[in-house]
Short mmCIF file of C-alpha atoms and ligand atoms in Angstrom, two decimals:
data_model
loop_
_atom_site.label_atom_id
_atom_site.label_comp_id
_atom_site.label_asym_id
_atom_site.label_seq_id
_atom_site.Cartn_x
_atom_site.Cartn_y
_atom_site.Cartn_z
CA MET A 14 26.38 69.47 101.36
CA LYS A 15 28.06 72.32 99.50
CA ILE A 16 28.94 74.92 102.13
CA ALA A 17 30.68 78.28 101.63
CA VAL A 18 33.10 79.83 104.09
CA LEU A 19 33.79 83.49 103.35
CA GLY A 20 37.19 84.37 104.80
CA THR A 21 40.71 83.02 104.81
CA GLY A 22 41.66 83.96 108.39
CA GLY A 23 42.11 81.56 111.30
CA GLY A 24 38.37 81.26 111.98
CA GLY A 25 37.53 80.57 108.34
CA ARG A 26 40.27 77.95 108.16
CA ALA A 27 38.95 76.20 111.29
CA HIS A 28 35.44 75.93 109.80
CA ALA A 29 36.65 74.94 106.32
CA ALA A 30 38.86 72.15 107.69
CA LYS A 31 36.11 70.81 110.00
CA LEU A 32 33.44 70.90 107.29
CA ALA A 33 35.71 69.04 104.87
CA GLU A 34 36.46 66.47 107.60
CA LEU A 35 32.68 66.01 108.02
CA GLY A 36 32.41 65.21 104.31
CA HIS A 37 31.03 68.50 102.98
CA LYS A 38 32.20 70.15 99.76
CA VAL A 39 33.79 73.37 100.99
CA HIS A 40 33.99 76.53 98.88
CA VAL A 41 36.12 79.25 100.49
CA GLY A 42 35.74 82.89 99.47
CA THR A 43 38.48 85.50 99.31
CA ARG A 44 38.73 88.92 97.62
CA ASP A 45 41.14 87.82 94.90
CA PRO A 46 42.11 84.12 94.80
CA GLU A 47 45.30 84.76 92.81
CA ALA A 48 46.49 87.42 95.25
CA THR A 49 45.64 85.21 98.24
CA LEU A 50 47.59 82.28 96.77
CA ALA A 51 50.55 84.56 95.95
CA ARG A 52 51.03 85.56 99.61
CA THR A 53 54.23 84.26 101.14
CA GLU A 54 54.06 85.85 104.60
CA PRO A 55 51.95 84.73 107.60
CA ASP A 56 48.81 86.89 108.18
CA MET A 57 48.51 89.36 111.07
CA MET A 58 47.51 86.54 113.45
CA GLY A 59 50.54 84.46 112.43
CA ASN A 60 48.60 81.95 110.30
CA PRO A 61 50.77 80.47 107.52
CA PRO A 62 50.24 81.66 103.93
CA TYR A 63 46.94 80.36 102.54
CA LYS A 64 48.55 78.40 99.71
CA GLN A 65 50.50 76.37 102.26
CA TRP A 66 47.37 75.74 104.34
CA LEU A 67 45.39 74.75 101.25
CA ALA A 68 48.04 72.21 100.24
CA ASP A 69 47.46 70.51 103.60
CA HIS A 70 43.67 70.49 103.01
CA PRO A 71 43.09 68.95 99.59
CA GLY A 72 39.57 69.21 98.18
CA ILE A 73 38.83 72.67 99.60
CA GLN A 74 38.23 75.10 96.74
CA LEU A 75 39.18 78.78 96.73
CA HIS A 76 37.04 81.31 94.82
CA THR A 77 36.02 84.94 94.93
CA PHE A 78 33.52 85.78 97.69
CA ALA A 79 30.76 85.86 95.02
CA ASP A 80 31.59 82.48 93.47
CA ALA A 81 31.96 80.79 96.85
CA ALA A 82 28.56 82.10 98.01
CA ALA A 83 26.97 81.06 94.70
CA ALA A 84 28.34 77.52 95.11
CA ALA A 85 26.65 76.95 98.50
CA ASP A 86 23.45 74.90 98.66
CA ASP A 87 22.25 76.91 101.66
CA ILE A 88 24.83 77.52 104.39
CA VAL A 89 27.33 80.35 104.06
CA ILE A 90 29.63 81.15 107.00
CA ASN A 91 30.81 84.75 107.29
CA GLY A 92 34.38 85.17 108.50
CA ILE A 93 35.15 88.45 106.74
CA ASP A 94 36.92 91.02 108.91
CA GLY A 95 34.14 92.71 110.90
CA HIS A 96 34.85 96.29 109.85
CA ASN A 97 34.62 95.37 106.13
CA ALA A 98 31.91 92.72 106.26
CA VAL A 99 28.81 94.79 105.42
CA THR A 100 30.39 96.30 102.30
CA ALA A 101 31.84 92.98 101.10
CA LEU A 102 28.57 91.08 101.70
CA THR A 103 26.37 93.77 100.14
CA ALA A 104 28.40 93.40 96.93
CA ILE A 105 27.34 89.72 96.72
CA ALA A 106 23.72 90.15 97.84
CA ASP A 107 22.41 88.26 94.78
CA GLN A 108 24.59 85.20 95.47
CA LEU A 109 23.47 85.21 99.13
CA ALA A 110 19.75 85.61 98.41
CA GLY A 111 17.61 82.86 99.95
CA LYS A 112 20.57 81.39 101.89
CA THR A 113 21.45 81.02 105.56
CA LEU A 114 24.37 83.27 106.50
CA ILE A 115 25.99 82.37 109.83
CA ASP A 116 27.99 85.37 110.97
CA TYR A 117 30.81 85.06 113.52
CA ALA A 118 32.57 88.36 112.87
CA VAL A 119 33.33 90.89 115.61
CA PRO A 120 32.88 94.56 114.63
CA TYR A 121 36.34 95.51 115.88
CA LEU A 122 37.78 98.81 114.77
CA TYR A 123 41.54 98.55 115.07
CA GLY A 124 43.70 101.57 115.85
CA ALA A 125 40.74 103.82 116.69
CA GLU A 126 41.42 106.84 118.89
CA THR A 127 39.41 106.37 122.09
CA GLU A 128 38.95 108.64 125.05
CA HIS A 129 39.65 105.91 127.60
CA PRO A 130 41.93 103.33 125.92
CA TRP A 131 42.26 99.80 127.34
CA PRO A 132 45.96 98.94 127.23
CA THR A 133 46.86 95.33 126.36
CA PRO A 134 50.25 93.66 125.76
CA TRP A 135 49.78 94.26 121.98
CA GLY A 136 48.45 97.86 122.16
CA SER A 137 44.98 99.20 122.83
CA MET A 138 41.98 96.87 122.77
CA PRO A 139 40.14 97.49 119.49
CA LYS A 140 36.90 99.46 119.73
CA LEU A 141 33.52 97.84 119.00
CA ASP A 142 31.60 99.68 116.28
CA PRO A 143 28.64 99.30 116.21
CA CYS A 144 27.98 98.68 119.87
CA ASP A 145 25.07 98.71 122.32
CA THR A 146 22.32 100.16 120.10
CA ASP A 147 23.10 98.03 117.04
CA SER A 148 25.21 95.03 116.04
CA LEU A 149 27.16 93.92 113.01
CA ALA A 150 24.75 91.01 112.55
CA GLU A 151 21.76 93.37 112.44
CA GLN A 152 23.59 95.65 110.00
CA ILE A 153 24.23 92.65 107.75
CA GLN A 154 20.57 91.54 108.00
CA ARG A 155 19.35 95.05 107.07
CA ALA A 156 21.77 95.13 104.13
CA LEU A 157 20.69 91.65 102.97
CA PRO A 158 16.89 91.42 103.37
CA ARG A 159 16.73 88.33 101.10
CA THR A 160 19.23 86.41 103.29
CA LYS A 161 18.59 84.73 106.65
CA VAL A 162 21.28 85.91 109.07
CA VAL A 163 22.22 83.91 112.18
CA LYS A 164 24.78 85.05 114.76
CA SER A 165 26.75 82.32 116.45
CA PHE A 166 30.23 80.94 117.25
CA VAL A 167 31.60 84.30 118.37
CA THR A 168 31.62 83.68 122.14
CA GLN A 169 34.02 80.73 121.88
CA GLU A 170 37.56 80.40 120.55
CA GLN A 171 37.71 79.39 116.89
CA ASP A 172 39.31 75.97 117.51
CA THR A 173 36.81 75.26 120.28
CA VAL A 174 33.85 76.13 118.00
CA VAL A 175 34.76 73.26 115.68
CA ASN A 176 35.95 70.94 118.47
CA PRO A 177 33.91 71.56 121.64
CA GLN A 178 35.19 68.36 123.29
CA ALA A 179 38.61 70.00 123.58
CA ILE A 180 37.33 72.07 126.55
CA GLY A 181 35.76 70.48 129.63
CA GLY A 182 34.87 67.34 127.70
CA GLY A 183 32.43 69.44 125.65
CA ASP A 184 30.35 70.48 128.69
CA HIS A 185 29.88 74.15 127.80
CA THR A 186 27.52 76.42 125.92
CA MET A 187 27.09 77.81 122.42
CA PHE A 188 24.62 80.57 121.53
CA VAL A 189 22.51 81.20 118.42
CA ALA A 190 20.38 84.22 117.46
CA SER A 191 18.28 84.97 114.38
CA ASP A 192 14.97 86.39 113.22
CA HIS A 193 14.51 83.28 111.03
CA ALA A 194 13.54 80.10 112.88
CA ASP A 195 14.48 77.78 109.99
CA ALA A 196 17.93 79.35 109.63
CA LYS A 197 18.49 79.11 113.38
CA GLN A 198 17.62 75.40 113.17
CA THR A 199 20.09 74.99 110.29
CA ALA A 200 22.85 76.60 112.37
CA THR A 201 21.88 74.47 115.38
CA ASP A 202 22.10 71.29 113.30
CA LEU A 203 25.52 72.35 112.01
CA LEU A 204 26.70 72.97 115.58
CA LYS A 205 25.43 69.53 116.64
CA SER A 206 27.45 68.00 113.81
CA TYR A 207 30.50 69.84 115.24
CA GLY A 208 29.78 68.10 118.57
CA TRP A 209 27.88 70.78 120.52
CA THR A 210 25.24 69.47 122.93
CA ASP A 211 24.35 72.66 124.87
CA ILE A 212 23.09 75.22 122.35
CA LEU A 213 21.17 78.13 123.85
CA ASP A 214 18.73 79.99 121.59
CA LEU A 215 18.99 83.64 122.66
CA GLY A 216 16.04 84.68 120.48
CA GLY A 217 15.97 87.34 117.78
CA LEU A 218 18.97 88.83 116.04
CA VAL A 219 18.88 91.83 118.38
CA THR A 220 20.58 89.57 120.96
CA ALA A 221 23.65 89.47 118.70
CA ARG A 222 24.50 92.78 120.41
CA GLY A 223 25.20 90.83 123.59
CA MET A 224 27.28 88.21 121.79
CA GLU A 225 29.37 90.85 120.04
CA MET A 226 29.83 92.97 123.17
CA TYR A 227 31.00 89.83 125.00
CA ALA A 228 34.13 90.07 122.82
CA HIS A 229 35.61 92.46 125.38
CA MET A 230 34.86 90.04 128.24
CA HIS A 231 36.35 87.22 126.21
CA GLY A 232 39.47 89.36 125.75
CA ALA A 233 39.64 90.15 129.47
CA ILE A 234 39.33 86.47 130.44
CA GLY A 235 41.97 85.50 127.88
CA LEU A 236 44.37 88.11 129.25
CA ALA A 237 43.72 86.99 132.82
CA LEU A 238 44.32 83.31 132.03
CA GLY A 239 47.37 84.05 129.91
CA LEU A 240 48.27 83.19 126.35
CA GLY A 241 47.70 79.57 125.37
CA ASN A 242 45.26 78.84 128.21
CA HIS A 243 42.10 77.92 126.36
CA PHE A 244 38.67 78.23 127.91
CA GLY A 245 34.97 77.83 127.19
CA VAL A 246 31.77 79.50 128.38
CA LYS A 247 29.20 77.45 130.26
CA ILE A 248 25.76 78.57 131.38
CA VAL A 249 25.02 76.90 134.70
CA ARG A 250 21.27 76.54 135.28
CA ARG A 251 19.42 75.88 138.51
N1 LIG B 452 35.31 82.24 117.52
C1 LIG B 452 34.92 83.17 116.70
O1 LIG B 452 33.76 83.28 116.40
C2 LIG B 452 35.95 84.08 116.12
C3 LIG B 452 37.26 83.70 116.15
C4 LIG B 452 38.17 84.48 115.52
C5 LIG B 452 37.77 85.68 114.92
N2 LIG B 452 36.50 86.07 114.96
C6 LIG B 452 36.05 87.28 114.27
O2 LIG B 452 35.63 86.84 112.98
C7 LIG B 452 36.11 87.72 111.96
C8 LIG B 452 37.05 86.96 111.06
O3 LIG B 452 38.17 86.56 111.81
P1 LIG B 452 39.34 85.68 111.23
O4 LIG B 452 40.42 85.70 112.23
O5 LIG B 452 38.81 84.38 110.77
O6 LIG B 452 39.77 86.49 109.92
P2 LIG B 452 40.35 88.00 109.76
O7 LIG B 452 41.82 87.90 109.60
O8 LIG B 452 39.80 88.91 110.78
O9 LIG B 452 39.67 88.39 108.36
C9 LIG B 452 40.06 87.73 107.24
C10 LIG B 452 39.13 87.91 106.10
O10 LIG B 452 38.66 89.27 105.97
C11 LIG B 452 38.81 89.66 104.63
N3 LIG B 452 39.02 91.10 104.51
C12 LIG B 452 39.95 91.85 105.16
N4 LIG B 452 39.86 93.13 104.75
C13 LIG B 452 38.87 93.18 103.82
C14 LIG B 452 38.32 94.22 103.03
N5 LIG B 452 38.75 95.48 103.08
N6 LIG B 452 37.29 93.90 102.19
C15 LIG B 452 36.84 92.63 102.10
N7 LIG B 452 37.34 91.61 102.83
C16 LIG B 452 38.34 91.89 103.68
C17 LIG B 452 40.04 88.91 104.14
O11 LIG B 452 39.99 88.78 102.74
P3 LIG B 452 41.16 88.05 101.93
O12 LIG B 452 40.84 86.58 102.04
O13 LIG B 452 41.00 88.57 100.58
O14 LIG B 452 42.44 88.42 102.60
C18 LIG B 452 39.89 87.57 104.85
O15 LIG B 452 39.16 86.65 104.08
C19 LIG B 452 36.74 88.88 112.71
O16 LIG B 452 35.73 89.84 112.90
C20 LIG B 452 37.15 88.30 114.03
O17 LIG B 452 37.21 89.25 115.05
C21 LIG B 452 35.55 85.27 115.54
#
């Protein structure tokens, strides 16, 4: 299948590499391919320059966001920085029309002044915006009425999403939410191809609020376990 991954950060790279490994034709989107390939410094998360990463992943193609989305048969994965995602995706609404958009972005607002900051070793925890009465996924769906938005991936670490067996032998849980049953099935099938066996359908896209708000809990658990201690989330049923 031809699948688009919008985003050149660590999450986007994890999906692009896994999809290529699974035999898909991967089209990655970035704002300006020339500028992205000209970067020589690691990104803010310490990922190596994209050109270097691309050289290690032959066959993956880099385009503008619009051209990558246009190249996809159906599935487009959104890994654009949460605060800028709605604007960037609205600009390519025509290329996304009729497609399944799986969104894993967190609506973090970095450096926001907050009344009660949460100190972390790297500064204050970013603020979630929107939060509680809306979600980024719902904002994207409202902005793109011709696209079928699914929220997923976001409650697990990016390397775990594409390799669930790395944690607890794969015995943990992934969530999906969407207002479109067929798109949710498409995302579920993709997750199964990644190796997920426990995929919990949370229902409509409104439940993306819970997935996005979990980002703070994920951060708290990560801080408690310490850097480099990877973990998964498992729903234990009766
Ligand atoms: N497990 C998970 O589901 C998971 C894991 C990690 C992160 N996340 C969340 O997913 C999102 C992506 O994370 P990430 O670490 O993969 O990448 P990231 O570094 O947060 O974002 C990188 C992408 O955002 C684009 N971008 C940045 N500013 C932009 C702007 N003003 N306009 C348009 N595009 C812009 C960049 O474009 P260029 O390519 O042009 O630089 C790049 O492609 C974040 O919200 C993050 O919190 C989720």
